[in-house]
GROMACS .gro file of C-alpha atoms in nm:
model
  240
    1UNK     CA    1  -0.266  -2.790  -0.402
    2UNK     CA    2  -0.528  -2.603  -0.595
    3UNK     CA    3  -0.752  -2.759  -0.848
    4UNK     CA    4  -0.691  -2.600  -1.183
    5UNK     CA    5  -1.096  -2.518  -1.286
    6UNK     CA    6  -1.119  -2.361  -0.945
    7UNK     CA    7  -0.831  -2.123  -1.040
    8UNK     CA    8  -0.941  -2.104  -1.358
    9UNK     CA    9  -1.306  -1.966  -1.267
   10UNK     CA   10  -1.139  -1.771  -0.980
   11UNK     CA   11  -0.844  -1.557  -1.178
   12UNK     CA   12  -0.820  -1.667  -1.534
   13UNK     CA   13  -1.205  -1.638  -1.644
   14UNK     CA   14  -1.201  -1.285  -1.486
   15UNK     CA   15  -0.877  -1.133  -1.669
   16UNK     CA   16  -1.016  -1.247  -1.992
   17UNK     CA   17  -1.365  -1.117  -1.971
   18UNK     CA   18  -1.320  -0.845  -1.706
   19UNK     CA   19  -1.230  -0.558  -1.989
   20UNK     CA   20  -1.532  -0.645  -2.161
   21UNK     CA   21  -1.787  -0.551  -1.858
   22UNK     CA   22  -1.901  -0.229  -1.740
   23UNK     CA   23  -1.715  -0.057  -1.517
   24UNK     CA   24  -1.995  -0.105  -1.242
   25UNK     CA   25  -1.955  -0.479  -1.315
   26UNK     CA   26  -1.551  -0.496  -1.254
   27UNK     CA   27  -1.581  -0.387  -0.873
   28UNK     CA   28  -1.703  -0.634  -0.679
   29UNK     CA   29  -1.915  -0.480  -0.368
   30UNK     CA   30  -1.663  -0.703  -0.112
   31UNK     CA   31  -1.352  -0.497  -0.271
   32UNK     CA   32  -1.543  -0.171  -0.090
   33UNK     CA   33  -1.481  -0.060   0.292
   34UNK     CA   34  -1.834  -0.071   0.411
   35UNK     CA   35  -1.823   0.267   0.562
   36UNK     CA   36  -1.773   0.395   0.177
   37UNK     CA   37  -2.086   0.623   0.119
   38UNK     CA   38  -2.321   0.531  -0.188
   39UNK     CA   39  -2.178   0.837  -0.344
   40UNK     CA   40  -1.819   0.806  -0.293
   41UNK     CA   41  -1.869   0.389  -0.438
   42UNK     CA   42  -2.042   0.539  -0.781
   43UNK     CA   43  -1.786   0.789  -0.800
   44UNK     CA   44  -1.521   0.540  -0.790
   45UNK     CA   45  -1.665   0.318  -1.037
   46UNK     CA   46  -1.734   0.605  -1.297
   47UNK     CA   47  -1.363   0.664  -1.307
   48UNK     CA   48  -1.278   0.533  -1.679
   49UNK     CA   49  -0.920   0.550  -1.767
   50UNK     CA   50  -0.911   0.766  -2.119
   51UNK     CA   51  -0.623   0.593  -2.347
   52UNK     CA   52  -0.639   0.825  -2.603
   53UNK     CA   53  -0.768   0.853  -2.934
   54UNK     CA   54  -0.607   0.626  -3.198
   55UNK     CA   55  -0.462   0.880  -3.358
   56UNK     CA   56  -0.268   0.949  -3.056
   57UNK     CA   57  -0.179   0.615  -3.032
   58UNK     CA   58  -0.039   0.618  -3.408
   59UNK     CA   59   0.231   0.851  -3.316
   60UNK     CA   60   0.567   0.682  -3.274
   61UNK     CA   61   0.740   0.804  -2.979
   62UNK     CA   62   1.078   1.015  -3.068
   63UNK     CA   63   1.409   0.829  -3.077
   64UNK     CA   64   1.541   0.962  -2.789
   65UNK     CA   65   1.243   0.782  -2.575
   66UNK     CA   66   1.254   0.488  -2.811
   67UNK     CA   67   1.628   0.474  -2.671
   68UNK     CA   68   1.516   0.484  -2.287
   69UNK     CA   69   1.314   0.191  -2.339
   70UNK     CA   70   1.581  -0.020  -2.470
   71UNK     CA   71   1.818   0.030  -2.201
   72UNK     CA   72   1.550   0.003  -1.935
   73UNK     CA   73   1.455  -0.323  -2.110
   74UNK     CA   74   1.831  -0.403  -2.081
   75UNK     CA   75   1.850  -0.305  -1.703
   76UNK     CA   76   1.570  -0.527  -1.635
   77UNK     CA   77   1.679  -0.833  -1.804
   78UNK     CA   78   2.038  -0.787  -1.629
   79UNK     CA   79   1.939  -0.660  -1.291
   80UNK     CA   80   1.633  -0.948  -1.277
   81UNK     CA   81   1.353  -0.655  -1.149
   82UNK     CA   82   1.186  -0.351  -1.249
   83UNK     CA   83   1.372  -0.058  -1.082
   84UNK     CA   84   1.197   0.285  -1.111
   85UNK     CA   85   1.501   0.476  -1.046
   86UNK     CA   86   1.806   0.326  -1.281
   87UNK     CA   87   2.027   0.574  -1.114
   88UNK     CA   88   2.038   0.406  -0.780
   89UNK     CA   89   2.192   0.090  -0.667
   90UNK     CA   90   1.963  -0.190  -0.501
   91UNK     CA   91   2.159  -0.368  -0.252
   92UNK     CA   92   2.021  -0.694  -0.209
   93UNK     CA   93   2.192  -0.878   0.112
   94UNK     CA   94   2.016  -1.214   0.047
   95UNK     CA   95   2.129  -1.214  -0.326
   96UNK     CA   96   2.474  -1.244  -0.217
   97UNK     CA   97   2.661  -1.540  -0.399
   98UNK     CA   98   2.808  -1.699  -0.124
   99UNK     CA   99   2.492  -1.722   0.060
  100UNK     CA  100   2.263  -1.859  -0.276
  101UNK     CA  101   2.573  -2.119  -0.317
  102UNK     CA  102   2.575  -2.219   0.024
  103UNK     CA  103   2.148  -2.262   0.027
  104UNK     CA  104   2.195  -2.443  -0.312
  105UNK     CA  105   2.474  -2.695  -0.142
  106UNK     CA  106   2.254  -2.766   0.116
  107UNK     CA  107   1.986  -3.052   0.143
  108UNK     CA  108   1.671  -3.002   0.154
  109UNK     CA  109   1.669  -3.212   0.452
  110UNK     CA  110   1.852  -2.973   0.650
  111UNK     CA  111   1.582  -2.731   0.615
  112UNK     CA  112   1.309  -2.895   0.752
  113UNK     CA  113   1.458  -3.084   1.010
  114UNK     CA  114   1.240  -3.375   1.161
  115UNK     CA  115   0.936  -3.219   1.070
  116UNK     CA  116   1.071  -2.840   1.218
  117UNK     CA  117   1.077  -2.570   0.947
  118UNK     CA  118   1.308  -2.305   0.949
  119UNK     CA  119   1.577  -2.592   1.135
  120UNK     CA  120   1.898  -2.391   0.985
  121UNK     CA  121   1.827  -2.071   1.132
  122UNK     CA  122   1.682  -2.202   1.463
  123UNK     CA  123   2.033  -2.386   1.508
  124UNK     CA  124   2.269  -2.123   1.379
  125UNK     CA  125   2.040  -1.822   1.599
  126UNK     CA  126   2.018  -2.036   1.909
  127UNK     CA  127   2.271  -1.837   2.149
  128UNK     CA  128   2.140  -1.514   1.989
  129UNK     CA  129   1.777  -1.503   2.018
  130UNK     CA  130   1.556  -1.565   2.331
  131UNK     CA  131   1.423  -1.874   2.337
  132UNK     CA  132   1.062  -1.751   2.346
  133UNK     CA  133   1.116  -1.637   2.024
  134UNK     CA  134   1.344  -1.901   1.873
  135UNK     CA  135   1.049  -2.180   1.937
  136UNK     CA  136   0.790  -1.992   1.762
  137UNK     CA  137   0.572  -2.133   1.505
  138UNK     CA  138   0.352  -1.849   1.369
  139UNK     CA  139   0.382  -1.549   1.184
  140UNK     CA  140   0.341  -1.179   1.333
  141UNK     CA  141   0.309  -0.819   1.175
  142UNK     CA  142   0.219  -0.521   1.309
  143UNK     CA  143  -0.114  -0.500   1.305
  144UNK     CA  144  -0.144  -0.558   1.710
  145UNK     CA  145   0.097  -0.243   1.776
  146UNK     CA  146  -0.201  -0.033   1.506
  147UNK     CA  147  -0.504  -0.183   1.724
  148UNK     CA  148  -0.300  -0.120   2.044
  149UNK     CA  149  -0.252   0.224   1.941
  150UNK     CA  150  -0.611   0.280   1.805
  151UNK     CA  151  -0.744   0.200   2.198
  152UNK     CA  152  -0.425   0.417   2.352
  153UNK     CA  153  -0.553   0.722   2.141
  154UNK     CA  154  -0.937   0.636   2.136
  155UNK     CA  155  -1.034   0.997   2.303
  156UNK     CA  156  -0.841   1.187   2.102
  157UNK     CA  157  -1.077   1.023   1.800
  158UNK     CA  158  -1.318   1.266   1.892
  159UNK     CA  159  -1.672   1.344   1.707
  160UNK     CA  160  -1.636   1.120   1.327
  161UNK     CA  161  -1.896   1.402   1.182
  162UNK     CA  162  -1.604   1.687   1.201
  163UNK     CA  163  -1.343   1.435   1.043
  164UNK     CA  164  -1.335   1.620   0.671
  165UNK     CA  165  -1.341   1.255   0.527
  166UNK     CA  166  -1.737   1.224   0.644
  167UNK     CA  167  -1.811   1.607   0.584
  168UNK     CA  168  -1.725   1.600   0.238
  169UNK     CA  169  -1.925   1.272   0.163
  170UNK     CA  170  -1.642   1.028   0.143
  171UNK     CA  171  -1.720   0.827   0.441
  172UNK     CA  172  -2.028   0.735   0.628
  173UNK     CA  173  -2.031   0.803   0.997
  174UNK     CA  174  -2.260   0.503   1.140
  175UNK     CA  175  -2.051   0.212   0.966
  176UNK     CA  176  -1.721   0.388   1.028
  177UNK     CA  177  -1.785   0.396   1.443
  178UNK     CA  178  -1.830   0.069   1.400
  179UNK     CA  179  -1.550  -0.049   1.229
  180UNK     CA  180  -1.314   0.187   1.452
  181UNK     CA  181  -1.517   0.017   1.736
  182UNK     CA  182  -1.450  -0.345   1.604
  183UNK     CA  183  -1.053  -0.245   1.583
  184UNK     CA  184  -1.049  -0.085   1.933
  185UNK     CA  185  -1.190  -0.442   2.075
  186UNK     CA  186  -0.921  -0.600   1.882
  187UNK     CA  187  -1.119  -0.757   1.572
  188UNK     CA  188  -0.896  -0.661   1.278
  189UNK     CA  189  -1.228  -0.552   1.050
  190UNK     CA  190  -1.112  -0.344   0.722
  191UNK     CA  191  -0.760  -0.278   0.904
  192UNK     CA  192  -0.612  -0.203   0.557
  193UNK     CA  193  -0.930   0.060   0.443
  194UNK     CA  194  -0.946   0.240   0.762
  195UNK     CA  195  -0.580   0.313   0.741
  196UNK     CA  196  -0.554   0.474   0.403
  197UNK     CA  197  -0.837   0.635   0.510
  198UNK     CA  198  -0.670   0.800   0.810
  199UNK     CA  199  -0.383   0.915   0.562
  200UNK     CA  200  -0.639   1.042   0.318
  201UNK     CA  201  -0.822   1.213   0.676
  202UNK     CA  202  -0.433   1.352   0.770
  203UNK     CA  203  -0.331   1.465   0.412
  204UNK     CA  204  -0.693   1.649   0.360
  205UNK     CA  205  -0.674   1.813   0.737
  206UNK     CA  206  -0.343   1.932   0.632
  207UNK     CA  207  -0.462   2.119   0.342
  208UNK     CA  208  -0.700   2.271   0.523
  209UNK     CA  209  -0.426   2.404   0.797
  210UNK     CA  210  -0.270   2.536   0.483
  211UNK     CA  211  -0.532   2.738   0.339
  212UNK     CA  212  -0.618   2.859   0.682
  213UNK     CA  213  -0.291   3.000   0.779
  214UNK     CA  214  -0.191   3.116   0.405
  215UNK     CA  215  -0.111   3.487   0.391
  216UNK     CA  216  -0.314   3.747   0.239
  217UNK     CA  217  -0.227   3.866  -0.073
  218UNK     CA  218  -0.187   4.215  -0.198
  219UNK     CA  219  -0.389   4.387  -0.456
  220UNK     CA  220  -0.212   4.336  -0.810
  221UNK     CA  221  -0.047   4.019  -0.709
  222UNK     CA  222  -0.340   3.791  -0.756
  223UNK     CA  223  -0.075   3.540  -0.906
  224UNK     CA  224   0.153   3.577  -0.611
  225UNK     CA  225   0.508   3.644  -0.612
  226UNK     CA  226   0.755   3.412  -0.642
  227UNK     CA  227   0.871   3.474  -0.280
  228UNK     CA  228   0.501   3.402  -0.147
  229UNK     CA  229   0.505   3.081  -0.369
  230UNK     CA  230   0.844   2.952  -0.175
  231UNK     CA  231   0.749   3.048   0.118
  232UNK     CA  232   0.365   2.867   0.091
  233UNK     CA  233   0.552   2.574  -0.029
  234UNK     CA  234   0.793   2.534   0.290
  235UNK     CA  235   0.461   2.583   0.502
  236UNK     CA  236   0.262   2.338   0.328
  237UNK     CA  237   0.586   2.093   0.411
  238UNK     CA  238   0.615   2.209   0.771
  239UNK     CA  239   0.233   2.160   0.782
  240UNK     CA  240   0.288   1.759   0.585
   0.00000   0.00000   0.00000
């Protein structure tokens, strides 16, 4: 229900001419949490990924790896998606045969049932579900349970400047109240950036835990044995 120039301008236009821009150019300022500090948005913009030299390129990979890629080629054609470990099994319930010849059988009339979408499963879940929940017409997800949980634990937040995310320069203190302010009201502001930035603010406190609590070591072992390097591993994943 698109019209094609509009997404043509809005996703084909940028593919083809995005590679040709500065990097400063291909991040649009909306694509950045405002609480990002100046700093932190450069930073992130200077990143250029390094392909190698064409020389590098030039080298054919050895026949062993040229091997790999064939049969993951091969996996991918017959399993229908990419898997990144070929080892395991994907079960996929909805795949099942029975169940894609049944939905095939079926008219489409059946499915949206005067006007009601979703009419098969509303029948066949109707002495199963409460009916609260069978007669629902919107979509949920769990954003309500993160806000909800944001205002439970909202003094345990405490003072943004000690967060390690604002003292080393990542994150700006002023916009970041606000946005954490916005989400404790309920307004789902940046939900998505001020997530990953808590697991960025969790991952970077536990490093410092670790480096804290990490035993001394003695003179001549400025390498560290291999018992001290087993045992700092188990407390950095206690710590995790």
């Amino acid at each position: 229900g698109r019209p094609y120039w509009r997404l043509l301008l809005a996703q084909v236009v940028p593919l083809a001419i995005g590679p040709v821009l500065p990097r400063s150019l291909q991040y649009a300022p909306a694509e950045f949490p405002v609480f990002l500090t100046k700093d932190c948005k450069n930073e992130i913009c200077a990143k250029k990924w390094d392909a190698g030299t064409r020389a590098d390129l030039a080298v054919a990979p050895s026949r062993r790896g040229q091997l790999r890629s064939v049969e993951l080629l091969f996996r991918v054609i017959a399993a229908g998606y990419f898997a990144n470990f070929p080892e395991l099994y994907v079960s996929h319930p909805y795949t099942h045969r029975p169940l894609i010849e049944f939905c095939l059988r079926t008219p489409f009339s059946q499915f949206v049932r005067h006007g009601e979408f979703r009419s098969i499963m509303r029948r066949a879940l109707k002495d199963i579900l409460p009916p609260k929940i069978l007669q629902r017409r919107t979509k949920s997800s769990m954003d309500e349970a993160i806000l909800r949980a944001i205002q439970r634990d909202w003094h345990d937040i405490g003072d943004l400047r000690s967060w390690e995310v604002c003292k080393r320069g990542y994150v700006d203190v002023v916009p970041f109240q606000k946005v954490l302010t916005k989400l404790r009201t309920g307004i789902q502001d940046q939900l998505c950036s001020v997530l990953n930035t808590l697991a960025v603010e969790q991952w970077l406190r536990s490093v410092e835990t670790f480096i804290r609590n990490k035993p001394l070591m003695h003179p001549g072992q400025e390498h560290g044995s291999a018992l001290h390097a087993l045992g700092g591993a188990a407390h950095a994943k206690h710590v995790s």
